[in-house]
Coordinates of C-alpha atoms in Angstrom, one line a residue:
X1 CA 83.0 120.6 86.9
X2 CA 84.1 123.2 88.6
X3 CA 83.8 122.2 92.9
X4 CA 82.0 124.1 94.9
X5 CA 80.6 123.8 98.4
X6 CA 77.4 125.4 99.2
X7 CA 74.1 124.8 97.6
X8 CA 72.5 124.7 93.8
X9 CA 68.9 125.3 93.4
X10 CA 67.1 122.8 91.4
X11 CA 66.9 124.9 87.9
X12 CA 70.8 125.0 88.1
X13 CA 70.8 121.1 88.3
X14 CA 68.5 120.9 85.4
X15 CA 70.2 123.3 83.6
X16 CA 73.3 121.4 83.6
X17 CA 71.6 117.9 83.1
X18 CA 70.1 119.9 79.9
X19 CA 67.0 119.7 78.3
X20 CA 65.6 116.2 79.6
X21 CA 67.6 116.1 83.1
X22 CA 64.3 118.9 84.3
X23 CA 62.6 115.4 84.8
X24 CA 65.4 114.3 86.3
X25 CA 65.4 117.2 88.7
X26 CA 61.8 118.0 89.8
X27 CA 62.4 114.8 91.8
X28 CA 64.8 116.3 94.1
X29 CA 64.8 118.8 97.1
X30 CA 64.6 122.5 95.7
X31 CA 68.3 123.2 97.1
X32 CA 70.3 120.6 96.2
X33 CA 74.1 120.6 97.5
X34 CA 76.8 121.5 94.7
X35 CA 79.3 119.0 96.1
X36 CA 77.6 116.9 94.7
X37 CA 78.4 118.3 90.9
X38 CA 81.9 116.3 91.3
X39 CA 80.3 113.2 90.9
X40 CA 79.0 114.1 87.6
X41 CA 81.1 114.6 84.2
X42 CA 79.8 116.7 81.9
X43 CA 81.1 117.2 78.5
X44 CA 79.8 119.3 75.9
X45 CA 79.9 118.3 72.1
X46 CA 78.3 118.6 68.9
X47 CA 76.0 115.0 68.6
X48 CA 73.9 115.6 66.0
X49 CA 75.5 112.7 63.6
X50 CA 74.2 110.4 66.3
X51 CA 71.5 108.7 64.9
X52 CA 71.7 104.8 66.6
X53 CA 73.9 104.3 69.7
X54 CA 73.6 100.6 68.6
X55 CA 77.0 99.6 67.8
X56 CA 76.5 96.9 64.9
X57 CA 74.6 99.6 63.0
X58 CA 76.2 103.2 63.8
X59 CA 78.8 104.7 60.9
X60 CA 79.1 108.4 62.5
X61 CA 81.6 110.7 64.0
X62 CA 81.1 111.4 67.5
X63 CA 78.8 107.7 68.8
X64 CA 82.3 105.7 69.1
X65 CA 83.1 107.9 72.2
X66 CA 79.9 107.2 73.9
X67 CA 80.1 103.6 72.7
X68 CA 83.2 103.2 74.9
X69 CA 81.8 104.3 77.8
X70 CA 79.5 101.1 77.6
X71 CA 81.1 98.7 75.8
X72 CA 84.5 97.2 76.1
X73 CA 85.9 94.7 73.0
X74 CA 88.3 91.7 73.5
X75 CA 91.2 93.7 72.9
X76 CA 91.9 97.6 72.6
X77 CA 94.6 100.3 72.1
X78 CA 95.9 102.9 74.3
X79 CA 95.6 106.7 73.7
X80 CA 99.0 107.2 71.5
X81 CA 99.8 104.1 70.7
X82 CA 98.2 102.6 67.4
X83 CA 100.3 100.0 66.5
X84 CA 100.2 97.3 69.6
X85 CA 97.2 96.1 70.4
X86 CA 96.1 96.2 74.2
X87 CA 94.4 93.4 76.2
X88 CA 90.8 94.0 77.3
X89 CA 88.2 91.3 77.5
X90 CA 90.9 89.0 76.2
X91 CA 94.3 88.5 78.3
X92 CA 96.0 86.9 75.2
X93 CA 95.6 85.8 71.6
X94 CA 97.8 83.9 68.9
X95 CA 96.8 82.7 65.8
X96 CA 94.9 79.1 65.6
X97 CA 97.5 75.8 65.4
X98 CA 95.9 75.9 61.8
X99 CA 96.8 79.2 61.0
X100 CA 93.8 80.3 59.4
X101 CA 92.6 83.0 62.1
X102 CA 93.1 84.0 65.7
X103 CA 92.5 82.2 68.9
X104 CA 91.5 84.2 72.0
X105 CA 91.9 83.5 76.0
X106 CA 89.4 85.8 77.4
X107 CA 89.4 87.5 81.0
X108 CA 88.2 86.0 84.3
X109 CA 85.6 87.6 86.5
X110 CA 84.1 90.4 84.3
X111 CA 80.8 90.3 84.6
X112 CA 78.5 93.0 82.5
X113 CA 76.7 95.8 83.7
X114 CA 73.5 93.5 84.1
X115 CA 75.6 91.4 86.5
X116 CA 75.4 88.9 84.4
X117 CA 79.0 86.6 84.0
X118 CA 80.8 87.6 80.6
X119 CA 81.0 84.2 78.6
X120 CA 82.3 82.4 75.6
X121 CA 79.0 82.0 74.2
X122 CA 78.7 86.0 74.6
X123 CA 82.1 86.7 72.3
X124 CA 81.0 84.1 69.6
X125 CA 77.0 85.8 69.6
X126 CA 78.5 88.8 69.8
X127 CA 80.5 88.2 66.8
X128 CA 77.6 86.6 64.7
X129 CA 75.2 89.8 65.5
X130 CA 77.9 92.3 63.7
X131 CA 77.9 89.4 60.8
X132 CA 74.4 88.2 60.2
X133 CA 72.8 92.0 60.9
X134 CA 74.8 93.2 57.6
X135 CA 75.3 96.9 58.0
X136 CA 78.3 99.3 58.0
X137 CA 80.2 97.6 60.1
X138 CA 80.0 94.0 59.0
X139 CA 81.8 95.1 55.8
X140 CA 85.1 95.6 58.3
X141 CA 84.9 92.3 59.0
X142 CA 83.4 90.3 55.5
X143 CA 86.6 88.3 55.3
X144 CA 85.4 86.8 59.2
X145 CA 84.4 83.4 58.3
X146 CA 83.1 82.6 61.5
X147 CA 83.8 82.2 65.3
X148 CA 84.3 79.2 66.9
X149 CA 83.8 78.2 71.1
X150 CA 87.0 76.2 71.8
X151 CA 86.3 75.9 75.3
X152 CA 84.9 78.4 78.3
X153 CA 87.3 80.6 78.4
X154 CA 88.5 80.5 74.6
X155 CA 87.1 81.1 71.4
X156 CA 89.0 81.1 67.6
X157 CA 87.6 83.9 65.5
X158 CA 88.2 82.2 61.6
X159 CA 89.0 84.1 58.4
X160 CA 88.2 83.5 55.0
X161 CA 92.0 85.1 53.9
X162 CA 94.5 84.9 56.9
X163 CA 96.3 87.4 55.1
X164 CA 94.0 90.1 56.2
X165 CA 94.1 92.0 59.4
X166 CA 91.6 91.2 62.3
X167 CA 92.9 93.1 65.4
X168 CA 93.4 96.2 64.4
X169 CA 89.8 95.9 63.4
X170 CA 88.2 94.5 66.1
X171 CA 89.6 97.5 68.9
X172 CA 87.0 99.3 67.9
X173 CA 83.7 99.9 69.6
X174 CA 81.7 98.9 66.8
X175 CA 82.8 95.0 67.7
X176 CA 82.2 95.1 71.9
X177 CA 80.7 92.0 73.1
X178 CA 77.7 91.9 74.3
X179 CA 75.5 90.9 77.2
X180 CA 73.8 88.0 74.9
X181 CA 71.3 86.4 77.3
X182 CA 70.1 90.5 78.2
X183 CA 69.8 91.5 74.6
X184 CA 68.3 88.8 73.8
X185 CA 65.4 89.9 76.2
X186 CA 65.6 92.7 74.4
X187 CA 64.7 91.4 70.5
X188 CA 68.5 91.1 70.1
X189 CA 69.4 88.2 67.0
X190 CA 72.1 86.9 65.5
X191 CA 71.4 84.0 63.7
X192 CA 71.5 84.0 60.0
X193 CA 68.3 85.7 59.8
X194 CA 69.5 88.6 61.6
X195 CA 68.9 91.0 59.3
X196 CA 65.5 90.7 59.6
X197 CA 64.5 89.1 62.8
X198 CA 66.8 91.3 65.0
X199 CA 64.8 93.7 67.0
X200 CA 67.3 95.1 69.5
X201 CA 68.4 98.9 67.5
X202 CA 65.4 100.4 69.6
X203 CA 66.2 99.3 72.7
X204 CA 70.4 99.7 72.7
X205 CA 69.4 103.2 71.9
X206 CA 68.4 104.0 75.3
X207 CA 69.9 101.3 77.3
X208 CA 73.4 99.5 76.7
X209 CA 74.2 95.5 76.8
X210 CA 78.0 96.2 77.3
X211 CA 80.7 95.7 80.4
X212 CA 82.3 99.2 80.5
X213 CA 82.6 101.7 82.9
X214 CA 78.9 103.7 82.5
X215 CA 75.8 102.3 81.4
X216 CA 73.6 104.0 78.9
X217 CA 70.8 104.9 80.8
X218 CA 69.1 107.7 78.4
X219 CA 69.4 109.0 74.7
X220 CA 67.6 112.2 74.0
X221 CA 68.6 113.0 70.3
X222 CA 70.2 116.5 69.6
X223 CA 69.9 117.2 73.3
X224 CA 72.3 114.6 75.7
X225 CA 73.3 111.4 76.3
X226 CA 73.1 109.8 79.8
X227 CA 75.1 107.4 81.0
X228 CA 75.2 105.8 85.3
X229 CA 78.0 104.1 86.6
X230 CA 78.2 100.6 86.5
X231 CA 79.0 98.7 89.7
X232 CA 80.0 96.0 88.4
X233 CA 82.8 97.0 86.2
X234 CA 85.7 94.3 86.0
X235 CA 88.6 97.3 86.6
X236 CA 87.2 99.0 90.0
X237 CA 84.9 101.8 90.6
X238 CA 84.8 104.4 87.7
X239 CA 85.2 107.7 89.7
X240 CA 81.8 109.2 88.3
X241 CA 78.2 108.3 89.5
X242 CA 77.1 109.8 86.2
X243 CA 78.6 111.1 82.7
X244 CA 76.1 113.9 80.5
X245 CA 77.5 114.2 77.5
X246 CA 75.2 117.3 76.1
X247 CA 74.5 118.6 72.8
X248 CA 75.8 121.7 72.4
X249 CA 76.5 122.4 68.5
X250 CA 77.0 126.2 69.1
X251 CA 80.7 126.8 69.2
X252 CA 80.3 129.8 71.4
X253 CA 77.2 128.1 74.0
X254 CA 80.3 125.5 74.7
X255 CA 82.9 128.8 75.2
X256 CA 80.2 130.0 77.5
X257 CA 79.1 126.9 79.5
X258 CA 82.8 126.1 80.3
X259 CA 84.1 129.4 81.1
X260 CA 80.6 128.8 83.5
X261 CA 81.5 125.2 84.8
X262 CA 78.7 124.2 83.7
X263 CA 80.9 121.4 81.6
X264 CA 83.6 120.2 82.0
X265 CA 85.0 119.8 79.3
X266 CA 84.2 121.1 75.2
X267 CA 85.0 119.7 72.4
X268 CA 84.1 122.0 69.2
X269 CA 85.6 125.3 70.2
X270 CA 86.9 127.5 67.0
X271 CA 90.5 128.9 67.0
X272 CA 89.1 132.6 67.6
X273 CA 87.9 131.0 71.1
X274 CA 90.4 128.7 71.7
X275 CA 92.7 131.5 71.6
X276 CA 90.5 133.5 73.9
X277 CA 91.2 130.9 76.9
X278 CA 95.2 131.0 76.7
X279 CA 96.1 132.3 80.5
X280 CA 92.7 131.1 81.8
X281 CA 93.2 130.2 85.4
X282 CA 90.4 127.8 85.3
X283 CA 90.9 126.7 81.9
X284 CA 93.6 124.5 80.2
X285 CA 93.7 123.3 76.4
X286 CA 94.8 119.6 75.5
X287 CA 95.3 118.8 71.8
X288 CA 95.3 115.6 69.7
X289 CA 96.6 115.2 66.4
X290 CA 93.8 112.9 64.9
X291 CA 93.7 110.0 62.5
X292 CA 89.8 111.6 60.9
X293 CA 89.4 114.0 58.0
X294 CA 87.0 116.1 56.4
X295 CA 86.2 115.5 52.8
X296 CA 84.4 115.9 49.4
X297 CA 83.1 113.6 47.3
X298 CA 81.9 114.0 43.8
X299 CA 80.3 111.6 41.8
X300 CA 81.2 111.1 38.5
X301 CA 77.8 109.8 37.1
X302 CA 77.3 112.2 34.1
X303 CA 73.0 111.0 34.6
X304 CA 73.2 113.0 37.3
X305 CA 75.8 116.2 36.4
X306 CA 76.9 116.3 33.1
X307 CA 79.9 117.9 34.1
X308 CA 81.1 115.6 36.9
X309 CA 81.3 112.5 34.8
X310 CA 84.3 114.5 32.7
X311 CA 87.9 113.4 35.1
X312 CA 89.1 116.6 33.8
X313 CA 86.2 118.7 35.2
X314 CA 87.1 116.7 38.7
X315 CA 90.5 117.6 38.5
X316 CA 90.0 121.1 37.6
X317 CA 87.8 121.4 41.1
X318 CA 90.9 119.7 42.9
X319 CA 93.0 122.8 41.7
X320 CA 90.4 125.6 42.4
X321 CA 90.0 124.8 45.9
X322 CA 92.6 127.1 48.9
X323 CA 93.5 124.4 50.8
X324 CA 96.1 126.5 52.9
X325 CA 93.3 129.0 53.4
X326 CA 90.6 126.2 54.3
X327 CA 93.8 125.1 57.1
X328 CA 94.9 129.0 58.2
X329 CA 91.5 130.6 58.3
X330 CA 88.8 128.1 59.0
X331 CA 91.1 125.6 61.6
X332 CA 93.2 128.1 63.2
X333 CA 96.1 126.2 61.2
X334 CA 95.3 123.4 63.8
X335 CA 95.4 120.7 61.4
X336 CA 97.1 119.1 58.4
X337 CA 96.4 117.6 54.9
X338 CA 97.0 113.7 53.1
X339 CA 97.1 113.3 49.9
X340 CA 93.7 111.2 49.9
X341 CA 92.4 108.8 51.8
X342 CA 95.0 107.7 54.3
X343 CA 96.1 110.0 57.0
X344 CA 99.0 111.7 57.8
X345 CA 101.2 109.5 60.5
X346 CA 99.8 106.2 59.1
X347 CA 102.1 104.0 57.1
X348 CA 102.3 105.2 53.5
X349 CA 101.0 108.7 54.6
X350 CA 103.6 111.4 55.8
X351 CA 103.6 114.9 55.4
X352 CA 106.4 114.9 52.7
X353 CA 104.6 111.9 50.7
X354 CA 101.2 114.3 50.9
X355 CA 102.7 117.0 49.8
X356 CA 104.3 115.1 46.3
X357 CA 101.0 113.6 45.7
X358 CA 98.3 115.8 46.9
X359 CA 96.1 118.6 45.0
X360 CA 97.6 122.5 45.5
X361 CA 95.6 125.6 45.1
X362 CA 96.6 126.4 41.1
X363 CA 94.0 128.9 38.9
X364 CA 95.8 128.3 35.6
X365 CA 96.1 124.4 35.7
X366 CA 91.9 125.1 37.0
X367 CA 91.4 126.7 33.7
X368 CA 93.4 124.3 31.7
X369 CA 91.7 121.3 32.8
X370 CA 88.2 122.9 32.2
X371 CA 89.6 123.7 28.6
X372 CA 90.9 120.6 28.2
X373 CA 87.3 119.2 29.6
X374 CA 85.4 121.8 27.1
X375 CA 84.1 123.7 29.7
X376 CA 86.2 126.6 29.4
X377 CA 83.0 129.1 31.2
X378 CA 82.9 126.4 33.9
X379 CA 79.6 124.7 35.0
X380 CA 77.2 124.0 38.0
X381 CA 77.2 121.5 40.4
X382 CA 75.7 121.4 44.2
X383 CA 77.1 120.2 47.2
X384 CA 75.3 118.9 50.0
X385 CA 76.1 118.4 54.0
X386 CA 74.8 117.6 57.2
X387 CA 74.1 120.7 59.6
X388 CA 77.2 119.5 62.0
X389 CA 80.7 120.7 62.7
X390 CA 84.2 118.7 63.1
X391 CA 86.9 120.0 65.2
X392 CA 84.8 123.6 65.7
X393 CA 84.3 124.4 61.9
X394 CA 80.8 123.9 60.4
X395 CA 80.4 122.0 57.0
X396 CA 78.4 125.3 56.1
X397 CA 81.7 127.5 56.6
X398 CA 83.3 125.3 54.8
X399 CA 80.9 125.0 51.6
X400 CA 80.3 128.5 51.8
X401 CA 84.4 128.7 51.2
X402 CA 84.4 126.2 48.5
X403 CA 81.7 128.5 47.0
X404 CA 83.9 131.2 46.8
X405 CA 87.4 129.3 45.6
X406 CA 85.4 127.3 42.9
X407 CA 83.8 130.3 41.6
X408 CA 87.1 132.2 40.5
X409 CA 87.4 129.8 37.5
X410 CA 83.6 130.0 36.8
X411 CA 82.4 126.8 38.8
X412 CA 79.0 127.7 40.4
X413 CA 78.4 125.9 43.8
X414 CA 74.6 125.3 44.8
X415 CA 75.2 124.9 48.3
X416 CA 72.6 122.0 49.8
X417 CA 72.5 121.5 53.5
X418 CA 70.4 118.7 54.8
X419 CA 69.5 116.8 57.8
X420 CA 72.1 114.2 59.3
X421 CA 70.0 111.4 58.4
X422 CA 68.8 112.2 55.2
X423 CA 72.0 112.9 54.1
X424 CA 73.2 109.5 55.3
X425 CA 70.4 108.1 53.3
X426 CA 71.0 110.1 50.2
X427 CA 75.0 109.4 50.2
X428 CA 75.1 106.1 51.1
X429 CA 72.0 105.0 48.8
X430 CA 74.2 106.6 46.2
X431 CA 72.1 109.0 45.1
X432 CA 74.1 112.3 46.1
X433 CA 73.9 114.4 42.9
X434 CA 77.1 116.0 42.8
X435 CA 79.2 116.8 46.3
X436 CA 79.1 115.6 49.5
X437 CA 81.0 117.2 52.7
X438 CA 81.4 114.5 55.1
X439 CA 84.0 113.1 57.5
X440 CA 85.6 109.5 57.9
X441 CA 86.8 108.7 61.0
X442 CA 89.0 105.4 61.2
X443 CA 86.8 102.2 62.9
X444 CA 90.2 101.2 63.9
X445 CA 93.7 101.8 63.1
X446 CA 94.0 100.0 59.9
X447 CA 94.7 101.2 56.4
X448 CA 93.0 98.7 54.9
X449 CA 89.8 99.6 56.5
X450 CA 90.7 103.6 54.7
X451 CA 91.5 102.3 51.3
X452 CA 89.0 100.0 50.9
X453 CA 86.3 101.8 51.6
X454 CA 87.4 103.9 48.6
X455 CA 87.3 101.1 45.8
X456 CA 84.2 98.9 47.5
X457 CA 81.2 101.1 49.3
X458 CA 82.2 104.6 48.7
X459 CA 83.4 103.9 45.1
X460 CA 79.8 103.0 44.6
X461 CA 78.4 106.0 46.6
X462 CA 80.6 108.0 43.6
X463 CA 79.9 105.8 40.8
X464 CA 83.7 105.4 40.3
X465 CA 84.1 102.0 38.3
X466 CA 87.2 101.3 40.0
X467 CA 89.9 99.5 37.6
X468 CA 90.9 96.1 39.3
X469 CA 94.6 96.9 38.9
X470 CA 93.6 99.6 41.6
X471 CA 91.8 97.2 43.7
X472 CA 94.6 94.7 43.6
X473 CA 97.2 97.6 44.8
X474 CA 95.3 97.7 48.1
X475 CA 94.6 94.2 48.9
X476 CA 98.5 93.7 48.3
X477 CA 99.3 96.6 50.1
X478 CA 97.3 95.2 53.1
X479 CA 99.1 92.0 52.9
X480 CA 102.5 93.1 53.1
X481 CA 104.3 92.2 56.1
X482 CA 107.6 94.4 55.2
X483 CA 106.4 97.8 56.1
X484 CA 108.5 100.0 53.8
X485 CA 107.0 97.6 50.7
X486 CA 103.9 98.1 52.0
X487 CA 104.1 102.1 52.4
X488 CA 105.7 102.0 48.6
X489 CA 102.5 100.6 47.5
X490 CA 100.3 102.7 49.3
X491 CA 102.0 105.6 47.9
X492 CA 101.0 104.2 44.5
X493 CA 97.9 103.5 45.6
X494 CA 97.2 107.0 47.0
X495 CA 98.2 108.7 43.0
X496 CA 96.0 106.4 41.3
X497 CA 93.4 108.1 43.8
X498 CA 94.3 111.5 43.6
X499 CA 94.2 111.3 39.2
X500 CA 90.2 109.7 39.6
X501 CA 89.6 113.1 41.5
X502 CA 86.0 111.5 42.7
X503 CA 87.7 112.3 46.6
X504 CA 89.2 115.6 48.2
X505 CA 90.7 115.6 51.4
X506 CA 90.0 119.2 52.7
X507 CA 91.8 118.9 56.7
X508 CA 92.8 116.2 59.1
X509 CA 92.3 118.4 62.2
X510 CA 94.7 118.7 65.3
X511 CA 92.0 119.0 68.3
X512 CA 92.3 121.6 70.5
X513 CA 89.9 120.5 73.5
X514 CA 89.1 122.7 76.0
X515 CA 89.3 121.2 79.8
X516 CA 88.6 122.3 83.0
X517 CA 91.6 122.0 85.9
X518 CA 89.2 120.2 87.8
X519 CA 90.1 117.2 85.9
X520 CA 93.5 115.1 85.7
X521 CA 94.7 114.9 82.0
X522 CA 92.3 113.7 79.6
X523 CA 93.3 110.2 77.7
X524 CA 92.4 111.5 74.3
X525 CA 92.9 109.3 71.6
X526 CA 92.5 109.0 67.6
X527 CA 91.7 105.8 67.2
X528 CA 88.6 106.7 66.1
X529 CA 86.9 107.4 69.6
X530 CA 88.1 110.4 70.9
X531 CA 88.0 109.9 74.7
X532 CA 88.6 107.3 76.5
X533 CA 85.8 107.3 79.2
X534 CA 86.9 104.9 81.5
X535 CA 90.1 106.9 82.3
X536 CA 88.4 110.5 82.8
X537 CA 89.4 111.0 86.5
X538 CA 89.1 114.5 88.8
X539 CA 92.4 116.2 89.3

């Protein structure tokens, strides 16, 4: 925020708590003094993917970042780094004398938010609840066998294949460990039953179990999060008595509210605004080259398009579509293109490999392969997406410019926005019709967890029957120790991919976040969380 000294009436304060901080503020004086606004960071972002802030169970975009702010896991990476992994609630790990999974020495002292003392028994329940409860995030971790309390201050998490990676996996927010005895107050479960007995997805979505810097103290959805500093946090005093983050899915409401201070910082500006800022006094831009992308699925069930269930009809989509355009005019150019699934600056995935392997804008070839498909006057197909944006550009811009490209070789588009939940519902109960504009954002720096999504859960979201030579490629790819064999096979992974044309990566944006000065330099990061909360600090 921007400091200033003097006073603020009690309508600003509201106005910059948002919509529910009015209750917030008719309990104060009617002058309130706007020193105090340093003590409170505000950022403003498009949240409307946010549908549970309960970490076993969310699968969106933007929750991770919140998550963090409450939550730490045993270990972590830094913002730039995405190949060591970083000590958090665990000092150390090896594998087990056994070999068959990884042994953990966890931290003295940290106690959670609650007060309560972080234990063993907290790591292993922890664990259990992410297992037994079944959802999104539990199939990161299927090849878990189970977690094991070696002593107070160590526990052995055990997999079924010790081939397969665990740390990578386990950074992310989705796997925090959680204030057991508090959650458990709370309907929280994880015994066997979980699925069914557990209770706790109401009440994490207002309050937080976790040890990390803020506590989730309020959940208003499609108007702001609210989150209070936590005393007790085992690495000192966060520097904010309270973090807002505020829906705010207008680009140009977010241009406005920071030019006003009234955030501090905004997340979903477009390049036409971004560029409007350059020389700013007040203003600075930070940018992030980011491991998510924005795609397009297509099923290929010809019971529910005719059309889609012909590979040629696919491919012939792949080649209609003005990738460079979708990059120059919709991002600003702020952003680049994989070949499929894996992003650019993972192993297997470089700019040159993408651009060997990828689709390219070509009309003829379009026309060939609808030829070749017998549908030389083209066909109709929808495409549905959530009423969201990523990295400033709005899934509606961006089917309304698939609309266009597609319809130059006679493909009609019926565009079909929905709500963010129902089109959760409708994609991953399988039952999208034709398209689906979406995201994927990495739940941690791990291929494996990119690729096989893509021949497990979204394969069936598709109706691809993916050929087991294909599934093989990535679970040999993933347990490859020599790096360079491993990128060759996910290079042959990603053109078996790219030929089933059932997946279209559109951009893998570079984020261009708008700051105020009145904050030291932000920790972005992309493993999959965006901001590191912990580490916002004033300038």
């Amino acid at each position: 925020m921007t400091e200033k000294l003097g006073w603020m009436s009690r309508r600003d304060l509201a106005k910059l708590l948002g919509v529910g901080g009015a209750a917030i503020a008719a309990g104060l004086p009617e002058r309130v003094y706007a020193q105090a606004k340093k003590t409170t960071l505000v950022i403003g972002i498009d949240i409307s993917d946010t549908i549970t802030l309960d970490p076993a169970r969310q699968a969106q975009y933007t929750p991770p970042m919140s998550l963090l702010a409450a939550y730490d896991m045993l270990v972590t990476m830094s913002p730039g780094d995405y190949i060591n992994i970083k000590p958090s609630l665990a000092t150390k790990w090896a594998r087990t004398p056994d070999g068959k999974g990884w042994r953990f020495t966890l931290r003295d002292g940290v106690k959670f938010a609650s007060g309560n003392p972080m234990t063993a028994e907290d790591v292993k329940w922890s664990m259990d609840r992410v297992l037994y409860l079944g959802d999104q995030t539990a199939q990161y971790i299927s090849h878990v066998q189970g977690t094991n309390i070696v002593d107070d201050k160590t526990v052995d998490i055990i997999l079924k294949d010790p081939t397969q990676p665990l740390l990578t996996i386990i950074a992310a927010p989705g796997f925090p460990v959680y204030d057991s005895k508090l959650l458990k107050e709370h309907g929280g479960d994880a015994s066997p039953e979980a699925k069914t007995k557990d209770k706790a997805t109401t009440w994490l979505n207002n309050n937080s179990a976790g040890s990390g810097a803020y506590k989730l103290v309020r959940w208003e959805r499609n108007a702001q999060i609210q989150f209070a500093r936590n005393d007790n946090y085992w690495r000192g005093k966060p520097p904010f008595e309270r973090v807002v983050i505020r829906h705010i899915s207008d680009s140009a409401a977010q241009l406005l509210a920071i030019r006003r201070g009234d955030i501090d910082i905004a997340f979903n500006l477009i390049p036409e605004q971004v560029a409007t800022l350059k020389g700013d006094k007040d203003l600075r831009l930070e940018g992030l080259t980011s491991l998510d992308f924005v795609y397009m699925a297509l099923t290929e069930n010809p019971e529910f398009n005719k059309a889609l269930g012909v590979k040629e009809a696919r491919q012939a989509i792949g080649c209609a579509i003005d990738y460079d355009g979708i990059i120059k005019n919709l991002c600003g150019g702020a952003a680049v293109r994989p070949a499929n699934f894996l992003p650019i600056g993972v192993n297997g995935s470089t700019e040159q490999i993408a651009e060997q392997i990828r689709y390219k804008e070509d009309l003829d070839k379009a026309k060939q392969l609808l030829q070749k498909a017998g549908l030389a006057d083209g066909f109709e197909f929808e495409i549905a997406y959530g009423n969201a944006a990523v990295a400033g550009v709005t899934y509606q811009t961006l089917g309304q410019k698939i609309q266009g490209d597609l319809a130059r070789v006679g493909i009609k588009v019926k565009l079909n926005p929905m709500d963010q939940v129902n089109l959760r519902t409708t994609y991953t109960g399988n039952k999208a019709q034709g398209g689906v504009l979406t995201f994927w954002n990495p739940p941690a720096v791990e291929n494996l967890l990119w690729a096989a999504a893509t021949v497990e859960r979204v394969a069936k979201r598709v109706h691809w029957k993916v050929p087991p030579e294909t599934d093989k490629l990535v679970r040999d790819a993933a347990a490859t120790e020599d790096l360079k064999k491993a990128s060759d096979l996910w290079v042959e992974y990603q053109k078996k991919v790219v030929d089933e044309a059932v997946y279209f990566v559109l951009f893998q944006p570079i984020y261009q976040i708008a700051v105020r000065d009145t904050l030291a330099k932000l920790p972005l990061t992309a493993s999959g969380w965006q901001l590191d909360m912990a580490d916002v600090k004033p300038a």
